[in-house]
Amino acid sequence: MSTQEFFALHRGIAEATNDAGFGLKLGPRSASSATTRFKIAALSARSFGDAVERLSRYKQLTCPEEIRVVGRGNERTVQFAWLLAHEKEPPLLVDVCFAWIVGIARRGTGRPINPKRVEFQRTPVHQEMYEAHFHCP
């Protein structure tokens, strides 16, 4: 599936549902139903940072997506980049990606891991829903 088709699929899913939080629900399910190799790569990591790096390498090998981890002081920023995209990512896909990575952290540690904050590059909508899901501003 091309990046354009993948984006179209997620736009179609968003149009087919009346649930603004559907991407947040889909993300953790993606984390639990990942392929065995994908799970082994994450679960054999020494830390969450190492797990994200391994997941990033796996993603680069299997699809035109890059997970970028950028350090700022004692914080790490996780960004998702679609390398062959000619348009902005559909909001539902962005929701899926962030809910997926937080779901992996929660599953891998067995603890309620929450980000310090989640920053989107889009106009804020349903802010209360995102704060409730991620347990942060």
Short mmCIF file of N, CA and C in Angstrom, two decimals:
data_model
loop_
_atom_site.label_atom_id
_atom_site.label_comp_id
_atom_site.label_asym_id
_atom_site.label_seq_id
_atom_site.Cartn_x
_atom_site.Cartn_y
_atom_site.Cartn_z
N MET A 1 0.84 -1.16 0.00
CA MET A 1 0.00 0.00 0.00
C MET A 1 0.90 1.24 0.00
N SER A 2 0.63 2.16 -0.86
CA SER A 2 1.42 3.39 -0.91
C SER A 2 1.06 4.29 0.26
N THR A 3 1.90 5.29 0.51
CA THR A 3 1.63 6.24 1.59
C THR A 3 0.32 6.97 1.32
N GLN A 4 0.08 7.36 0.07
CA GLN A 4 -1.18 8.03 -0.29
C GLN A 4 -2.38 7.14 0.01
N GLU A 5 -2.28 5.87 -0.32
CA GLU A 5 -3.38 4.93 -0.06
C GLU A 5 -3.56 4.73 1.44
N PHE A 6 -2.46 4.65 2.17
CA PHE A 6 -2.51 4.48 3.62
C PHE A 6 -3.19 5.69 4.27
N PHE A 7 -2.84 6.88 3.82
CA PHE A 7 -3.46 8.10 4.32
C PHE A 7 -4.95 8.11 3.96
N ALA A 8 -5.27 7.72 2.74
CA ALA A 8 -6.68 7.68 2.30
C ALA A 8 -7.48 6.70 3.16
N LEU A 9 -6.90 5.57 3.49
CA LEU A 9 -7.56 4.60 4.36
C LEU A 9 -7.91 5.23 5.70
N HIS A 10 -6.96 5.94 6.30
CA HIS A 10 -7.20 6.55 7.60
C HIS A 10 -8.18 7.72 7.50
N ARG A 11 -8.17 8.46 6.41
CA ARG A 11 -9.20 9.49 6.22
C ARG A 11 -10.57 8.85 6.09
N GLY A 12 -10.65 7.73 5.38
CA GLY A 12 -11.91 7.01 5.22
C GLY A 12 -12.44 6.48 6.54
N ILE A 13 -11.54 5.94 7.36
CA ILE A 13 -11.94 5.43 8.67
C ILE A 13 -12.50 6.58 9.50
N ALA A 14 -11.83 7.73 9.47
CA ALA A 14 -12.29 8.90 10.24
C ALA A 14 -13.66 9.35 9.77
N GLU A 15 -13.89 9.32 8.46
CA GLU A 15 -15.18 9.73 7.91
C GLU A 15 -16.29 8.74 8.25
N ALA A 16 -15.92 7.47 8.42
CA ALA A 16 -16.92 6.42 8.67
C ALA A 16 -17.34 6.33 10.13
N THR A 17 -16.60 6.95 11.02
CA THR A 17 -16.94 6.86 12.44
C THR A 17 -17.35 8.23 12.97
N ASN A 18 -18.23 8.22 13.93
CA ASN A 18 -18.63 9.46 14.61
C ASN A 18 -17.84 9.65 15.89
N ASP A 19 -16.90 8.76 16.16
CA ASP A 19 -16.14 8.75 17.40
C ASP A 19 -14.85 9.54 17.22
N ALA A 20 -14.77 10.73 17.81
CA ALA A 20 -13.57 11.57 17.68
C ALA A 20 -12.34 10.89 18.29
N GLY A 21 -12.54 9.96 19.23
CA GLY A 21 -11.43 9.27 19.89
C GLY A 21 -11.10 7.92 19.30
N PHE A 22 -11.60 7.62 18.12
CA PHE A 22 -11.39 6.29 17.54
C PHE A 22 -9.91 5.97 17.35
N GLY A 23 -9.10 6.93 16.91
CA GLY A 23 -7.67 6.70 16.72
C GLY A 23 -6.97 6.37 18.03
N LEU A 24 -7.43 6.99 19.12
CA LEU A 24 -6.85 6.72 20.43
C LEU A 24 -7.17 5.30 20.88
N LYS A 25 -8.32 4.80 20.48
CA LYS A 25 -8.71 3.42 20.81
C LYS A 25 -7.98 2.42 19.92
N LEU A 26 -7.76 2.78 18.68
CA LEU A 26 -7.11 1.90 17.72
C LEU A 26 -5.61 1.74 18.01
N GLY A 27 -4.95 2.79 18.47
CA GLY A 27 -3.51 2.76 18.72
C GLY A 27 -3.06 1.67 19.67
N PRO A 28 -3.62 1.61 20.88
CA PRO A 28 -3.20 0.55 21.81
C PRO A 28 -3.51 -0.85 21.29
N ARG A 29 -4.57 -1.00 20.53
CA ARG A 29 -4.88 -2.31 19.94
C ARG A 29 -3.81 -2.70 18.94
N SER A 30 -3.29 -1.72 18.21
CA SER A 30 -2.19 -1.99 17.27
C SER A 30 -0.96 -2.46 18.02
N ALA A 31 -0.72 -1.88 19.19
CA ALA A 31 0.45 -2.26 19.99
C ALA A 31 0.34 -3.69 20.48
N SER A 32 -0.87 -4.14 20.79
CA SER A 32 -1.03 -5.49 21.32
C SER A 32 -1.11 -6.55 20.23
N SER A 33 -1.43 -6.13 19.00
CA SER A 33 -1.57 -7.13 17.93
C SER A 33 -0.40 -7.09 16.94
N ALA A 34 0.69 -6.47 17.34
CA ALA A 34 1.85 -6.39 16.45
C ALA A 34 2.43 -7.77 16.18
N THR A 35 3.20 -7.87 15.11
CA THR A 35 3.79 -9.15 14.75
C THR A 35 4.79 -9.61 15.81
N THR A 36 5.08 -10.88 15.83
CA THR A 36 5.98 -11.45 16.83
C THR A 36 7.36 -10.81 16.78
N ARG A 37 7.92 -10.63 15.58
CA ARG A 37 9.26 -10.04 15.48
C ARG A 37 9.27 -8.62 16.05
N PHE A 38 8.21 -7.91 15.80
CA PHE A 38 8.08 -6.54 16.27
C PHE A 38 8.04 -6.53 17.80
N LYS A 39 7.28 -7.44 18.39
CA LYS A 39 7.19 -7.53 19.85
C LYS A 39 8.52 -7.91 20.46
N ILE A 40 9.21 -8.87 19.85
CA ILE A 40 10.50 -9.31 20.37
C ILE A 40 11.51 -8.16 20.36
N ALA A 41 11.51 -7.39 19.28
CA ALA A 41 12.42 -6.25 19.19
C ALA A 41 12.19 -5.27 20.33
N ALA A 42 10.94 -4.97 20.63
CA ALA A 42 10.63 -4.02 21.70
C ALA A 42 10.87 -4.63 23.08
N LEU A 43 10.44 -5.86 23.26
CA LEU A 43 10.53 -6.47 24.59
C LEU A 43 11.96 -6.85 25.00
N SER A 44 12.86 -6.99 24.04
CA SER A 44 14.23 -7.33 24.38
C SER A 44 15.10 -6.09 24.63
N ALA A 45 14.48 -4.93 24.61
CA ALA A 45 15.22 -3.69 24.82
C ALA A 45 15.55 -3.49 26.30
N ARG A 46 16.62 -2.73 26.54
CA ARG A 46 17.08 -2.45 27.91
C ARG A 46 16.23 -1.37 28.59
N SER A 47 15.63 -0.49 27.76
CA SER A 47 14.86 0.63 28.31
C SER A 47 13.80 1.03 27.28
N PHE A 48 12.91 1.91 27.70
CA PHE A 48 11.90 2.38 26.76
C PHE A 48 12.55 3.13 25.59
N GLY A 49 13.58 3.92 25.89
CA GLY A 49 14.29 4.63 24.82
C GLY A 49 14.90 3.66 23.82
N ASP A 50 15.49 2.59 24.32
CA ASP A 50 16.07 1.56 23.46
C ASP A 50 14.96 0.87 22.65
N ALA A 51 13.82 0.63 23.28
CA ALA A 51 12.70 -0.01 22.58
C ALA A 51 12.22 0.87 21.43
N VAL A 52 12.11 2.17 21.67
CA VAL A 52 11.67 3.09 20.61
C VAL A 52 12.68 3.10 19.46
N GLU A 53 13.97 3.07 19.79
CA GLU A 53 15.00 3.03 18.74
C GLU A 53 14.87 1.75 17.91
N ARG A 54 14.63 0.62 18.56
CA ARG A 54 14.46 -0.65 17.85
C ARG A 54 13.21 -0.63 16.98
N LEU A 55 12.12 -0.09 17.52
CA LEU A 55 10.88 0.02 16.75
C LEU A 55 11.09 0.93 15.54
N SER A 56 11.86 1.98 15.73
CA SER A 56 12.15 2.90 14.63
C SER A 56 12.91 2.19 13.51
N ARG A 57 13.92 1.40 13.89
CA ARG A 57 14.67 0.66 12.86
C ARG A 57 13.78 -0.34 12.15
N TYR A 58 12.92 -1.01 12.90
CA TYR A 58 11.99 -1.98 12.30
C TYR A 58 11.04 -1.28 11.33
N LYS A 59 10.51 -0.13 11.74
CA LYS A 59 9.60 0.63 10.87
C LYS A 59 10.30 1.04 9.58
N GLN A 60 11.53 1.49 9.68
CA GLN A 60 12.26 1.91 8.48
C GLN A 60 12.46 0.76 7.51
N LEU A 61 12.58 -0.45 8.02
CA LEU A 61 12.77 -1.61 7.16
C LEU A 61 11.47 -2.10 6.54
N THR A 62 10.34 -1.81 7.17
CA THR A 62 9.07 -2.39 6.72
C THR A 62 8.10 -1.40 6.11
N CYS A 63 8.30 -0.11 6.30
CA CYS A 63 7.39 0.88 5.71
C CYS A 63 8.10 2.23 5.64
N PRO A 64 7.56 3.14 4.84
CA PRO A 64 8.21 4.45 4.70
C PRO A 64 7.85 5.41 5.83
N GLU A 65 8.06 4.93 7.05
CA GLU A 65 7.79 5.73 8.24
C GLU A 65 9.04 5.78 9.09
N GLU A 66 9.26 6.91 9.71
CA GLU A 66 10.41 7.06 10.59
C GLU A 66 9.92 7.54 11.95
N ILE A 67 10.39 6.90 12.98
CA ILE A 67 10.12 7.35 14.35
C ILE A 67 11.38 8.07 14.79
N ARG A 68 11.25 9.35 15.06
CA ARG A 68 12.41 10.15 15.46
C ARG A 68 12.34 10.42 16.95
N VAL A 69 13.46 10.25 17.61
CA VAL A 69 13.56 10.56 19.03
C VAL A 69 14.57 11.69 19.15
N VAL A 70 14.11 12.82 19.67
CA VAL A 70 14.94 14.00 19.79
C VAL A 70 15.07 14.34 21.26
N GLY A 71 16.31 14.52 21.72
CA GLY A 71 16.55 14.84 23.12
C GLY A 71 16.62 16.33 23.37
N ARG A 72 15.97 16.76 24.45
CA ARG A 72 16.04 18.15 24.92
C ARG A 72 16.18 18.10 26.44
N GLY A 73 17.38 18.31 26.94
CA GLY A 73 17.60 18.22 28.38
C GLY A 73 17.31 16.81 28.86
N ASN A 74 16.45 16.69 29.87
CA ASN A 74 16.11 15.36 30.39
C ASN A 74 14.83 14.81 29.76
N GLU A 75 14.38 15.43 28.66
CA GLU A 75 13.17 14.98 27.97
C GLU A 75 13.51 14.42 26.60
N ARG A 76 12.65 13.56 26.12
CA ARG A 76 12.76 13.01 24.78
C ARG A 76 11.45 13.28 24.05
N THR A 77 11.57 13.72 22.83
CA THR A 77 10.41 13.97 21.99
C THR A 77 10.33 12.86 20.96
N VAL A 78 9.16 12.28 20.81
CA VAL A 78 8.95 11.24 19.81
C VAL A 78 8.14 11.85 18.68
N GLN A 79 8.67 11.75 17.46
CA GLN A 79 8.00 12.29 16.28
C GLN A 79 7.85 11.17 15.26
N PHE A 80 6.75 11.22 14.53
CA PHE A 80 6.51 10.26 13.45
C PHE A 80 6.59 11.01 12.14
N ALA A 81 7.41 10.52 11.21
CA ALA A 81 7.57 11.17 9.91
C ALA A 81 7.29 10.16 8.80
N TRP A 82 6.47 10.57 7.87
CA TRP A 82 6.13 9.72 6.71
C TRP A 82 7.00 10.18 5.55
N LEU A 83 7.99 9.37 5.20
CA LEU A 83 9.06 9.78 4.30
C LEU A 83 8.60 10.00 2.86
N LEU A 84 7.54 9.35 2.43
CA LEU A 84 7.08 9.50 1.05
C LEU A 84 5.79 10.31 0.95
N ALA A 85 5.44 11.01 2.03
CA ALA A 85 4.19 11.77 2.05
C ALA A 85 4.31 13.05 1.25
N HIS A 86 3.23 13.34 0.53
CA HIS A 86 3.13 14.61 -0.21
C HIS A 86 2.03 15.48 0.37
N GLU A 87 1.53 15.07 1.53
CA GLU A 87 0.45 15.79 2.20
C GLU A 87 0.59 15.55 3.69
N LYS A 88 -0.15 16.32 4.49
CA LYS A 88 -0.12 16.14 5.94
C LYS A 88 -0.80 14.83 6.31
N GLU A 89 -0.35 14.25 7.40
CA GLU A 89 -0.93 13.01 7.89
C GLU A 89 -2.36 13.27 8.34
N PRO A 90 -3.25 12.31 8.10
CA PRO A 90 -4.61 12.45 8.61
C PRO A 90 -4.59 12.48 10.14
N PRO A 91 -5.40 13.33 10.77
CA PRO A 91 -5.41 13.41 12.23
C PRO A 91 -5.63 12.05 12.90
N LEU A 92 -6.48 11.20 12.35
CA LEU A 92 -6.73 9.89 12.95
C LEU A 92 -5.44 9.07 12.99
N LEU A 93 -4.63 9.14 11.94
CA LEU A 93 -3.36 8.39 11.91
C LEU A 93 -2.39 8.93 12.95
N VAL A 94 -2.35 10.24 13.12
CA VAL A 94 -1.50 10.84 14.16
C VAL A 94 -1.93 10.33 15.53
N ASP A 95 -3.24 10.30 15.77
CA ASP A 95 -3.76 9.80 17.03
C ASP A 95 -3.35 8.34 17.24
N VAL A 96 -3.49 7.53 16.19
CA VAL A 96 -3.12 6.11 16.28
C VAL A 96 -1.64 5.98 16.64
N CYS A 97 -0.78 6.73 15.98
CA CYS A 97 0.67 6.63 16.23
C CYS A 97 1.03 6.96 17.66
N PHE A 98 0.51 8.07 18.19
CA PHE A 98 0.85 8.45 19.55
C PHE A 98 0.23 7.51 20.57
N ALA A 99 -1.00 7.09 20.35
CA ALA A 99 -1.62 6.14 21.28
C ALA A 99 -0.89 4.80 21.22
N TRP A 100 -0.39 4.42 20.05
CA TRP A 100 0.36 3.18 19.86
C TRP A 100 1.65 3.19 20.68
N ILE A 101 2.42 4.28 20.59
CA ILE A 101 3.71 4.33 21.27
C ILE A 101 3.51 4.38 22.79
N VAL A 102 2.50 5.09 23.26
CA VAL A 102 2.21 5.11 24.69
C VAL A 102 1.70 3.74 25.13
N GLY A 103 0.90 3.08 24.29
CA GLY A 103 0.43 1.73 24.59
C GLY A 103 1.57 0.74 24.72
N ILE A 104 2.59 0.87 23.87
CA ILE A 104 3.77 0.00 23.97
C ILE A 104 4.49 0.25 25.29
N ALA A 105 4.63 1.51 25.68
CA ALA A 105 5.30 1.82 26.95
C ALA A 105 4.54 1.22 28.12
N ARG A 106 3.23 1.34 28.08
CA ARG A 106 2.41 0.81 29.18
C ARG A 106 2.47 -0.71 29.23
N ARG A 107 2.41 -1.35 28.08
CA ARG A 107 2.46 -2.83 28.03
C ARG A 107 3.84 -3.34 28.43
N GLY A 108 4.88 -2.69 27.90
CA GLY A 108 6.24 -3.16 28.14
C GLY A 108 6.68 -3.03 29.58
N THR A 109 6.22 -1.98 30.26
CA THR A 109 6.64 -1.77 31.64
C THR A 109 5.64 -2.37 32.64
N GLY A 110 4.41 -2.61 32.16
CA GLY A 110 3.38 -3.09 33.07
C GLY A 110 2.95 -2.02 34.06
N ARG A 111 3.28 -0.77 33.75
CA ARG A 111 2.94 0.36 34.63
C ARG A 111 2.18 1.41 33.83
N PRO A 112 1.48 2.29 34.51
CA PRO A 112 0.74 3.35 33.81
C PRO A 112 1.67 4.49 33.38
N ILE A 113 2.48 4.24 32.38
CA ILE A 113 3.41 5.25 31.86
C ILE A 113 2.61 6.34 31.13
N ASN A 114 2.89 7.59 31.45
CA ASN A 114 2.21 8.71 30.80
C ASN A 114 3.23 9.74 30.34
N PRO A 115 3.02 10.32 29.18
CA PRO A 115 3.93 11.38 28.74
C PRO A 115 3.77 12.62 29.62
N LYS A 116 4.79 13.49 29.60
CA LYS A 116 4.69 14.76 30.33
C LYS A 116 3.68 15.68 29.64
N ARG A 117 3.65 15.60 28.31
CA ARG A 117 2.72 16.39 27.52
C ARG A 117 2.67 15.82 26.10
N VAL A 118 1.62 16.12 25.40
CA VAL A 118 1.48 15.73 23.99
C VAL A 118 1.23 17.02 23.21
N GLU A 119 2.05 17.26 22.21
CA GLU A 119 1.92 18.47 21.39
C GLU A 119 1.63 18.07 19.96
N PHE A 120 0.48 18.54 19.46
CA PHE A 120 0.13 18.29 18.07
C PHE A 120 0.42 19.53 17.23
N GLN A 121 0.69 19.34 15.97
CA GLN A 121 0.94 20.46 15.06
C GLN A 121 -0.34 20.78 14.29
N ARG A 122 -1.46 20.75 14.99
CA ARG A 122 -2.75 21.06 14.38
C ARG A 122 -3.57 21.85 15.38
N THR A 123 -4.63 22.43 14.90
CA THR A 123 -5.51 23.20 15.77
C THR A 123 -6.06 22.30 16.87
N PRO A 124 -5.96 22.71 18.13
CA PRO A 124 -6.45 21.87 19.21
C PRO A 124 -7.97 21.69 19.16
N VAL A 125 -8.41 20.45 19.19
CA VAL A 125 -9.82 20.10 19.30
C VAL A 125 -9.91 18.92 20.26
N HIS A 126 -11.01 18.83 20.98
CA HIS A 126 -11.24 17.72 21.92
C HIS A 126 -10.10 17.60 22.93
N GLN A 127 -9.62 18.73 23.42
CA GLN A 127 -8.47 18.74 24.32
C GLN A 127 -8.71 17.87 25.56
N GLU A 128 -9.92 17.91 26.12
CA GLU A 128 -10.22 17.12 27.32
C GLU A 128 -10.07 15.63 27.04
N MET A 129 -10.48 15.20 25.84
CA MET A 129 -10.38 13.79 25.47
C MET A 129 -8.92 13.34 25.44
N TYR A 130 -8.04 14.16 24.85
CA TYR A 130 -6.63 13.82 24.77
C TYR A 130 -5.98 13.82 26.15
N GLU A 131 -6.32 14.81 26.96
CA GLU A 131 -5.76 14.86 28.31
C GLU A 131 -6.19 13.66 29.14
N ALA A 132 -7.44 13.23 28.96
CA ALA A 132 -7.92 12.05 29.69
C ALA A 132 -7.22 10.78 29.20
N HIS A 133 -7.00 10.67 27.90
CA HIS A 133 -6.36 9.45 27.37
C HIS A 133 -4.89 9.36 27.77
N PHE A 134 -4.16 10.46 27.58
CA PHE A 134 -2.72 10.45 27.83
C PHE A 134 -2.36 10.81 29.27
N HIS A 135 -3.34 11.28 30.06
CA HIS A 135 -3.13 11.66 31.45
C HIS A 135 -2.08 12.75 31.58
N CYS A 136 -2.16 13.74 30.67
CA CYS A 136 -1.23 14.87 30.70
C CYS A 136 -1.82 16.00 29.87
N PRO A 137 -1.25 17.19 29.98
CA PRO A 137 -1.74 18.30 29.11
C PRO A 137 -1.28 18.11 27.67
#
